[in-house]
Amino acid sequence: MVSFNHLWIFSLALLLLASPLLQVGRCQTDSDEAVQATEEASDIGAVGDDVKDFGDESFNPAPGIDTISVFPKNSARLVTAGEETELLVGVKNDGDSSLNVIAIKASVHLAYDHRLLVQNLTTQVFNNGKVPASAQATFPYLFAVSKFLQPGNFDLVGTIVYEIDQQPYQSTFYNGTIEVVEAGAFLSIESVFLVTLGASLLALLGIWIHGKIESLSKKTKRAPKVEVGTRSADASLDEWLQGTAYTQSQANKSKKKK
């Protein structure tokens, strides 16, 4: 089991090795001597006479071999339909013997049912992919999904095939989701949906706030009418003045009006 620190160091080394040139070997021996072999990008994928074609055969991974992959400058893993996408594959050889990378291949599957194959992608073949023991190397893989593939999420399975002591092996370097977008499309379907949903929520929030402000302003404009009850006060006053000269004068005035 590879520790977290080893994976982190391996990932950092893979990013440092990413360049237009294929760096076939970058290793450190016990005497701290660096060994690096470089092949130009024009030679990548050239098939040599001694390269075997294993077709669709499947092999087991070799012990002591670790792989990792990076989408350079494409952390979102967006794949434009009909256009090439670059994927860097890192190989770390912790075994006792050197290995020879033969090919890199990949396939696209439905995300909801991995058993359904959508497309077999191009097989990238190498004629000089030697990785010595205690070394690590980076290999570029260029692939393109069909331009007729419907945009959406799919599963990508990437496999690297190699030989150790003339024995074939393979390791899966990527088994995850990619998002296929149309050529020239800046936003995916999911992105458009999220943007539309966010705009709708903001509009509803604005309407609710506007209604609250209007209701508060109407309440403040209405002056509250305070009615002072006088009936009980007049009744108590009449009761208190009953039998006095004031009540008699009031009674005489009312008789005169009649």
PDB file of C-alpha atoms in Angstrom, residues 3-229:
ATOM      1  CA  SER A   3       1.431   6.021   1.631  1.00  0.00           C
ATOM      2  CA  PHE A   4      -0.141   9.438   1.214  1.00  0.00           C
ATOM      3  CA  ASN A   5       3.273  11.157   1.179  1.00  0.00           C
ATOM      4  CA  HIS A   6       4.473   8.906  -1.641  1.00  0.00           C
ATOM      5  CA  LEU A   7       1.361   9.667  -3.716  1.00  0.00           C
ATOM      6  CA  TRP A   8       1.771  13.391  -3.077  1.00  0.00           C
ATOM      7  CA  ILE A   9       5.406  13.352  -4.149  1.00  0.00           C
ATOM      8  CA  PHE A  10       4.503  11.273  -7.193  1.00  0.00           C
ATOM      9  CA  SER A  11       1.741  13.727  -8.187  1.00  0.00           C
ATOM     10  CA  LEU A  12       4.078  16.699  -7.801  1.00  0.00           C
ATOM     11  CA  ALA A  13       6.707  15.015  -9.933  1.00  0.00           C
ATOM     12  CA  LEU A  14       4.107  14.297 -12.617  1.00  0.00           C
ATOM     13  CA  LEU A  15       3.144  17.970 -12.813  1.00  0.00           C
ATOM     14  CA  LEU A  16       6.792  19.015 -13.063  1.00  0.00           C
ATOM     15  CA  LEU A  17       7.345  16.532 -15.858  1.00  0.00           C
ATOM     16  CA  ALA A  18       4.399  17.849 -17.939  1.00  0.00           C
ATOM     17  CA  SER A  19       5.848  19.486 -21.085  1.00  0.00           C
ATOM     18  CA  PRO A  20       5.501  19.352 -24.888  1.00  0.00           C
ATOM     19  CA  LEU A  21       8.303  16.787 -24.913  1.00  0.00           C
ATOM     20  CA  LEU A  22       7.814  13.230 -23.768  1.00  0.00           C
ATOM     21  CA  GLN A  23      10.159  12.656 -20.882  1.00  0.00           C
ATOM     22  CA  VAL A  24      10.580   8.928 -21.014  1.00  0.00           C
ATOM     23  CA  GLY A  25      12.681   8.633 -17.882  1.00  0.00           C
ATOM     24  CA  ARG A  26      13.467  10.721 -14.810  1.00  0.00           C
ATOM     25  CA  CYS A  27      14.913   8.645 -12.044  1.00  0.00           C
ATOM     26  CA  GLN A  28      17.227   8.754  -9.103  1.00  0.00           C
ATOM     27  CA  THR A  29      19.570   5.845  -8.432  1.00  0.00           C
ATOM     28  CA  ASP A  30      21.048   4.877  -5.102  1.00  0.00           C
ATOM     29  CA  SER A  31      24.046   7.118  -5.866  1.00  0.00           C
ATOM     30  CA  ASP A  32      21.683  10.063  -6.562  1.00  0.00           C
ATOM     31  CA  GLU A  33      22.527  10.087 -10.283  1.00  0.00           C
ATOM     32  CA  ALA A  34      19.620  11.338 -12.408  1.00  0.00           C
ATOM     33  CA  VAL A  35      18.870   9.436 -15.594  1.00  0.00           C
ATOM     34  CA  GLN A  36      16.566  11.089 -18.104  1.00  0.00           C
ATOM     35  CA  ALA A  37      15.762  10.163 -21.698  1.00  0.00           C
ATOM     36  CA  THR A  38      13.711  12.482 -23.892  1.00  0.00           C
ATOM     37  CA  GLU A  39      11.759  11.733 -27.049  1.00  0.00           C
ATOM     38  CA  GLU A  40      10.372  14.511 -29.249  1.00  0.00           C
ATOM     39  CA  ALA A  41       6.608  14.766 -29.549  1.00  0.00           C
ATOM     40  CA  SER A  42       6.777  13.887 -33.252  1.00  0.00           C
ATOM     41  CA  ASP A  43       8.079  10.419 -32.352  1.00  0.00           C
ATOM     42  CA  ILE A  44       5.314   9.678 -29.863  1.00  0.00           C
ATOM     43  CA  GLY A  45       3.210   6.740 -30.938  1.00  0.00           C
ATOM     44  CA  ALA A  46       5.576   5.437 -33.593  1.00  0.00           C
ATOM     45  CA  VAL A  47       5.382   1.660 -33.659  1.00  0.00           C
ATOM     46  CA  GLY A  48       8.674  -0.178 -33.693  1.00  0.00           C
ATOM     47  CA  ASP A  49       9.314  -3.530 -35.323  1.00  0.00           C
ATOM     48  CA  ASP A  50       9.759  -5.232 -31.979  1.00  0.00           C
ATOM     49  CA  VAL A  51       6.531  -3.917 -30.467  1.00  0.00           C
ATOM     50  CA  LYS A  52       3.915  -6.568 -29.862  1.00  0.00           C
ATOM     51  CA  ASP A  53       0.231  -6.029 -30.531  1.00  0.00           C
ATOM     52  CA  PHE A  54      -1.798  -7.487 -27.664  1.00  0.00           C
ATOM     53  CA  GLY A  55      -5.131  -6.397 -29.124  1.00  0.00           C
ATOM     54  CA  ASP A  56      -7.998  -6.527 -26.637  1.00  0.00           C
ATOM     55  CA  GLU A  57      -6.306  -8.928 -24.256  1.00  0.00           C
ATOM     56  CA  SER A  58      -6.499  -8.162 -20.549  1.00  0.00           C
ATOM     57  CA  PHE A  59      -3.636  -8.612 -18.076  1.00  0.00           C
ATOM     58  CA  ASN A  60      -3.047  -8.212 -14.377  1.00  0.00           C
ATOM     59  CA  PRO A  61      -1.118  -5.257 -12.902  1.00  0.00           C
ATOM     60  CA  ALA A  62       2.495  -5.881 -11.929  1.00  0.00           C
ATOM     61  CA  PRO A  63       3.527  -5.540  -8.274  1.00  0.00           C
ATOM     62  CA  GLY A  64       5.450  -2.412  -7.396  1.00  0.00           C
ATOM     63  CA  ILE A  65       4.024  -0.380 -10.287  1.00  0.00           C
ATOM     64  CA  ASP A  66       1.984   2.719  -9.477  1.00  0.00           C
ATOM     65  CA  THR A  67       0.159   4.921 -11.976  1.00  0.00           C
ATOM     66  CA  ILE A  68      -1.458   8.330 -11.831  1.00  0.00           C
ATOM     67  CA  SER A  69      -3.060  10.673 -14.372  1.00  0.00           C
ATOM     68  CA  VAL A  70      -3.567  14.416 -14.759  1.00  0.00           C
ATOM     69  CA  PHE A  71      -5.629  16.520 -17.155  1.00  0.00           C
ATOM     70  CA  PRO A  72      -3.194  19.431 -17.699  1.00  0.00           C
ATOM     71  CA  LYS A  73      -4.902  22.834 -17.484  1.00  0.00           C
ATOM     72  CA  ASN A  74      -8.245  21.023 -17.362  1.00  0.00           C
ATOM     73  CA  SER A  75      -9.061  20.265 -13.752  1.00  0.00           C
ATOM     74  CA  ALA A  76     -12.796  20.204 -14.588  1.00  0.00           C
ATOM     75  CA  ARG A  77     -12.168  17.237 -16.975  1.00  0.00           C
ATOM     76  CA  LEU A  78     -14.144  18.846 -19.787  1.00  0.00           C
ATOM     77  CA  VAL A  79     -13.855  16.970 -23.076  1.00  0.00           C
ATOM     78  CA  THR A  80     -14.977  18.742 -26.247  1.00  0.00           C
ATOM     79  CA  ALA A  81     -16.688  16.358 -28.650  1.00  0.00           C
ATOM     80  CA  GLY A  82     -14.663  15.850 -31.820  1.00  0.00           C
ATOM     81  CA  GLU A  83     -11.555  17.615 -30.489  1.00  0.00           C
ATOM     82  CA  GLU A  84      -8.364  16.180 -28.997  1.00  0.00           C
ATOM     83  CA  THR A  85      -7.925  16.144 -25.234  1.00  0.00           C
ATOM     84  CA  GLU A  86      -4.564  15.610 -23.549  1.00  0.00           C
ATOM     85  CA  LEU A  87      -4.102  13.323 -20.572  1.00  0.00           C
ATOM     86  CA  LEU A  88      -0.743  12.816 -18.848  1.00  0.00           C
ATOM     87  CA  VAL A  89      -0.058   9.364 -17.442  1.00  0.00           C
ATOM     88  CA  GLY A  90       2.583   8.909 -14.765  1.00  0.00           C
ATOM     89  CA  VAL A  91       4.265   5.572 -14.099  1.00  0.00           C
ATOM     90  CA  LYS A  92       6.385   4.857 -11.016  1.00  0.00           C
ATOM     91  CA  ASN A  93       8.483   1.712 -11.059  1.00  0.00           C
ATOM     92  CA  ASP A  94       9.308   0.492  -7.555  1.00  0.00           C
ATOM     93  CA  GLY A  95      10.074  -3.006  -8.799  1.00  0.00           C
ATOM     94  CA  ASP A  96      13.425  -4.718  -9.275  1.00  0.00           C
ATOM     95  CA  SER A  97      13.318  -4.817 -13.081  1.00  0.00           C
ATOM     96  CA  SER A  98      12.820  -2.147 -15.706  1.00  0.00           C
ATOM     97  CA  LEU A  99       9.535  -2.022 -17.578  1.00  0.00           C
ATOM     98  CA  ASN A 100       8.729  -1.159 -21.148  1.00  0.00           C
ATOM     99  CA  VAL A 101       5.519   0.764 -21.820  1.00  0.00           C
ATOM    100  CA  ILE A 102       3.829  -0.634 -24.900  1.00  0.00           C
ATOM    101  CA  ALA A 103       0.574   1.291 -25.275  1.00  0.00           C
ATOM    102  CA  ILE A 104      -2.056   3.434 -23.631  1.00  0.00           C
ATOM    103  CA  LYS A 105      -5.713   2.884 -24.423  1.00  0.00           C
ATOM    104  CA  ALA A 106      -9.055   4.086 -23.085  1.00  0.00           C
ATOM    105  CA  SER A 107     -12.790   3.608 -23.485  1.00  0.00           C
ATOM    106  CA  VAL A 108     -15.944   5.607 -22.751  1.00  0.00           C
ATOM    107  CA  HIS A 109     -18.891   4.081 -20.882  1.00  0.00           C
ATOM    108  CA  LEU A 110     -22.317   5.245 -19.741  1.00  0.00           C
ATOM    109  CA  ALA A 111     -22.136   6.832 -16.313  1.00  0.00           C
ATOM    110  CA  TYR A 112     -25.265   5.128 -14.960  1.00  0.00           C
ATOM    111  CA  ASP A 113     -24.302   1.692 -16.326  1.00  0.00           C
ATOM    112  CA  HIS A 114     -20.592   1.069 -16.653  1.00  0.00           C
ATOM    113  CA  ARG A 115     -21.204  -2.187 -18.537  1.00  0.00           C
ATOM    114  CA  LEU A 116     -22.520  -0.293 -21.577  1.00  0.00           C
ATOM    115  CA  LEU A 117     -19.623   0.679 -23.843  1.00  0.00           C
ATOM    116  CA  VAL A 118     -20.040   3.944 -25.727  1.00  0.00           C
ATOM    117  CA  GLN A 119     -16.748   4.205 -27.611  1.00  0.00           C
ATOM    118  CA  ASN A 120     -13.299   2.642 -27.775  1.00  0.00           C
ATOM    119  CA  LEU A 121     -10.786   5.467 -28.013  1.00  0.00           C
ATOM    120  CA  THR A 122      -7.488   5.583 -29.891  1.00  0.00           C
ATOM    121  CA  THR A 123      -4.680   3.306 -28.739  1.00  0.00           C
ATOM    122  CA  GLN A 124      -1.435   5.257 -28.284  1.00  0.00           C
ATOM    123  CA  VAL A 125       1.568   2.998 -28.999  1.00  0.00           C
ATOM    124  CA  PHE A 126       5.147   3.690 -27.863  1.00  0.00           C
ATOM    125  CA  ASN A 127       8.360   2.385 -29.352  1.00  0.00           C
ATOM    126  CA  ASN A 128      10.682   3.662 -26.616  1.00  0.00           C
ATOM    127  CA  GLY A 129       8.849   3.642 -23.308  1.00  0.00           C
ATOM    128  CA  LYS A 130      11.448   2.133 -21.016  1.00  0.00           C
ATOM    129  CA  VAL A 131      11.200   2.979 -17.329  1.00  0.00           C
ATOM    130  CA  PRO A 132      14.142   1.660 -15.258  1.00  0.00           C
ATOM    131  CA  ALA A 133      13.746   0.291 -11.751  1.00  0.00           C
ATOM    132  CA  SER A 134      13.315   2.949  -9.036  1.00  0.00           C
ATOM    133  CA  ALA A 135      12.332   5.457 -11.713  1.00  0.00           C
ATOM    134  CA  GLN A 136       9.258   7.353 -12.768  1.00  0.00           C
ATOM    135  CA  ALA A 137       8.133   8.620 -16.158  1.00  0.00           C
ATOM    136  CA  THR A 138       5.354  10.623 -17.777  1.00  0.00           C
ATOM    137  CA  PHE A 139       3.585   9.649 -21.000  1.00  0.00           C
ATOM    138  CA  PRO A 140       1.086  11.859 -22.876  1.00  0.00           C
ATOM    139  CA  TYR A 141      -2.133  10.374 -24.167  1.00  0.00           C
ATOM    140  CA  LEU A 142      -4.214  12.223 -26.766  1.00  0.00           C
ATOM    141  CA  PHE A 143      -7.774  11.099 -27.384  1.00  0.00           C
ATOM    142  CA  ALA A 144     -10.937  12.434 -28.965  1.00  0.00           C
ATOM    143  CA  VAL A 145     -14.507  11.332 -28.389  1.00  0.00           C
ATOM    144  CA  SER A 146     -16.936  11.223 -31.283  1.00  0.00           C
ATOM    145  CA  LYS A 147     -18.257  14.580 -32.446  1.00  0.00           C
ATOM    146  CA  PHE A 148     -21.726  13.017 -32.507  1.00  0.00           C
ATOM    147  CA  LEU A 149     -21.595  12.067 -28.825  1.00  0.00           C
ATOM    148  CA  GLN A 150     -24.361  13.753 -26.863  1.00  0.00           C
ATOM    149  CA  PRO A 151     -23.112  16.215 -24.219  1.00  0.00           C
ATOM    150  CA  GLY A 152     -23.240  14.935 -20.663  1.00  0.00           C
ATOM    151  CA  ASN A 153     -21.329  12.934 -18.079  1.00  0.00           C
ATOM    152  CA  PHE A 154     -19.615   9.690 -19.050  1.00  0.00           C
ATOM    153  CA  ASP A 155     -17.141   7.290 -17.463  1.00  0.00           C
ATOM    154  CA  LEU A 156     -13.620   7.140 -18.863  1.00  0.00           C
ATOM    155  CA  VAL A 157     -11.445   4.077 -18.253  1.00  0.00           C
ATOM    156  CA  GLY A 158      -7.765   4.462 -19.138  1.00  0.00           C
ATOM    157  CA  THR A 159      -5.307   1.546 -19.197  1.00  0.00           C
ATOM    158  CA  ILE A 160      -1.563   1.401 -19.730  1.00  0.00           C
ATOM    159  CA  VAL A 161      -0.010  -1.822 -21.077  1.00  0.00           C
ATOM    160  CA  TYR A 162       3.647  -2.645 -20.324  1.00  0.00           C
ATOM    161  CA  GLU A 163       6.121  -5.492 -20.212  1.00  0.00           C
ATOM    162  CA  ILE A 164       8.469  -6.646 -17.459  1.00  0.00           C
ATOM    163  CA  ASP A 165      10.935  -9.392 -18.381  1.00  0.00           C
ATOM    164  CA  GLN A 166       8.883 -10.004 -21.552  1.00  0.00           C
ATOM    165  CA  GLN A 167       5.788 -10.645 -19.436  1.00  0.00           C
ATOM    166  CA  PRO A 168       2.788  -8.400 -20.307  1.00  0.00           C
ATOM    167  CA  TYR A 169       0.943  -6.456 -17.611  1.00  0.00           C
ATOM    168  CA  GLN A 170      -1.560  -3.618 -17.504  1.00  0.00           C
ATOM    169  CA  SER A 171      -2.679  -1.045 -14.948  1.00  0.00           C
ATOM    170  CA  THR A 172      -5.735   1.197 -14.872  1.00  0.00           C
ATOM    171  CA  PHE A 173      -4.537   4.773 -14.445  1.00  0.00           C
ATOM    172  CA  TYR A 174      -7.964   6.459 -14.637  1.00  0.00           C
ATOM    173  CA  ASN A 175     -11.481   5.269 -13.908  1.00  0.00           C
ATOM    174  CA  GLY A 176     -13.721   8.245 -13.366  1.00  0.00           C
ATOM    175  CA  THR A 177     -16.161  10.742 -14.813  1.00  0.00           C
ATOM    176  CA  ILE A 178     -15.605  13.183 -17.644  1.00  0.00           C
ATOM    177  CA  GLU A 179     -18.001  15.792 -18.981  1.00  0.00           C
ATOM    178  CA  VAL A 180     -18.470  15.930 -22.734  1.00  0.00           C
ATOM    179  CA  VAL A 181     -19.417  19.343 -24.136  1.00  0.00           C
ATOM    180  CA  GLU A 182     -20.267  20.531 -27.610  1.00  0.00           C
ATOM    181  CA  ALA A 183     -17.658  22.315 -29.671  1.00  0.00           C
ATOM    182  CA  GLY A 184     -17.915  26.055 -29.079  1.00  0.00           C
ATOM    183  CA  ALA A 185     -20.195  25.602 -26.058  1.00  0.00           C
ATOM    184  CA  PHE A 186     -18.986  27.725 -23.153  1.00  0.00           C
ATOM    185  CA  LEU A 187     -21.532  26.391 -20.691  1.00  0.00           C
ATOM    186  CA  SER A 188     -22.663  22.847 -20.126  1.00  0.00           C
ATOM    187  CA  ILE A 189     -26.279  21.829 -19.561  1.00  0.00           C
ATOM    188  CA  GLU A 190     -25.658  21.534 -15.832  1.00  0.00           C
ATOM    189  CA  SER A 191     -24.058  24.971 -15.726  1.00  0.00           C
ATOM    190  CA  VAL A 192     -26.969  26.575 -17.584  1.00  0.00           C
ATOM    191  CA  PHE A 193     -29.446  24.908 -15.213  1.00  0.00           C
ATOM    192  CA  LEU A 194     -27.572  26.140 -12.135  1.00  0.00           C
ATOM    193  CA  VAL A 195     -27.306  29.680 -13.490  1.00  0.00           C
ATOM    194  CA  THR A 196     -31.012  29.742 -14.363  1.00  0.00           C
ATOM    195  CA  LEU A 197     -31.984  28.362 -10.968  1.00  0.00           C
ATOM    196  CA  GLY A 198     -29.834  30.924  -9.168  1.00  0.00           C
ATOM    197  CA  ALA A 199     -31.312  33.797 -11.194  1.00  0.00           C
ATOM    198  CA  SER A 200     -34.858  32.592 -10.443  1.00  0.00           C
ATOM    199  CA  LEU A 201     -34.167  32.393  -6.717  1.00  0.00           C
ATOM    200  CA  LEU A 202     -32.694  35.895  -6.722  1.00  0.00           C
ATOM    201  CA  ALA A 203     -35.748  37.225  -8.594  1.00  0.00           C
ATOM    202  CA  LEU A 204     -38.137  35.616  -6.090  1.00  0.00           C
ATOM    203  CA  LEU A 205     -36.120  37.021  -3.206  1.00  0.00           C
ATOM    204  CA  GLY A 206     -36.253  40.492  -4.744  1.00  0.00           C
ATOM    205  CA  ILE A 207     -40.044  40.298  -5.188  1.00  0.00           C
ATOM    206  CA  TRP A 208     -40.503  39.167  -1.580  1.00  0.00           C
ATOM    207  CA  ILE A 209     -38.327  41.985  -0.221  1.00  0.00           C
ATOM    208  CA  HIS A 210     -40.161  44.557  -2.383  1.00  0.00           C
ATOM    209  CA  GLY A 211     -43.533  43.358  -1.074  1.00  0.00           C
ATOM    210  CA  LYS A 212     -42.332  43.580   2.538  1.00  0.00           C
ATOM    211  CA  ILE A 213     -41.081  47.135   2.025  1.00  0.00           C
ATOM    212  CA  GLU A 214     -44.390  48.228   0.468  1.00  0.00           C
ATOM    213  CA  SER A 215     -46.447  46.717   3.292  1.00  0.00           C
ATOM    214  CA  LEU A 216     -44.305  48.474   5.924  1.00  0.00           C
ATOM    215  CA  SER A 217     -44.554  51.816   4.129  1.00  0.00           C
ATOM    216  CA  LYS A 218     -48.383  51.573   3.989  1.00  0.00           C
ATOM    217  CA  LYS A 219     -48.579  50.902   7.714  1.00  0.00           C
ATOM    218  CA  THR A 220     -46.458  53.945   8.559  1.00  0.00           C
ATOM    219  CA  LYS A 221     -48.574  56.268   6.333  1.00  0.00           C
ATOM    220  CA  ARG A 222     -51.811  55.400   8.160  1.00  0.00           C
ATOM    221  CA  ALA A 223     -52.180  57.729  11.211  1.00  0.00           C
ATOM    222  CA  PRO A 224     -53.705  55.781  14.068  1.00  0.00           C
ATOM    223  CA  LYS A 225     -57.042  57.268  15.247  1.00  0.00           C
ATOM    224  CA  VAL A 226     -57.324  57.390  19.019  1.00  0.00           C
ATOM    225  CA  GLU A 227     -60.924  57.663  20.199  1.00  0.00           C
ATOM    226  CA  VAL A 228     -61.448  59.005  23.669  1.00  0.00           C
ATOM    227  CA  GLY A 229     -64.566  57.647  25.241  1.00  0.00           C
TER     228      GLY A 229
END
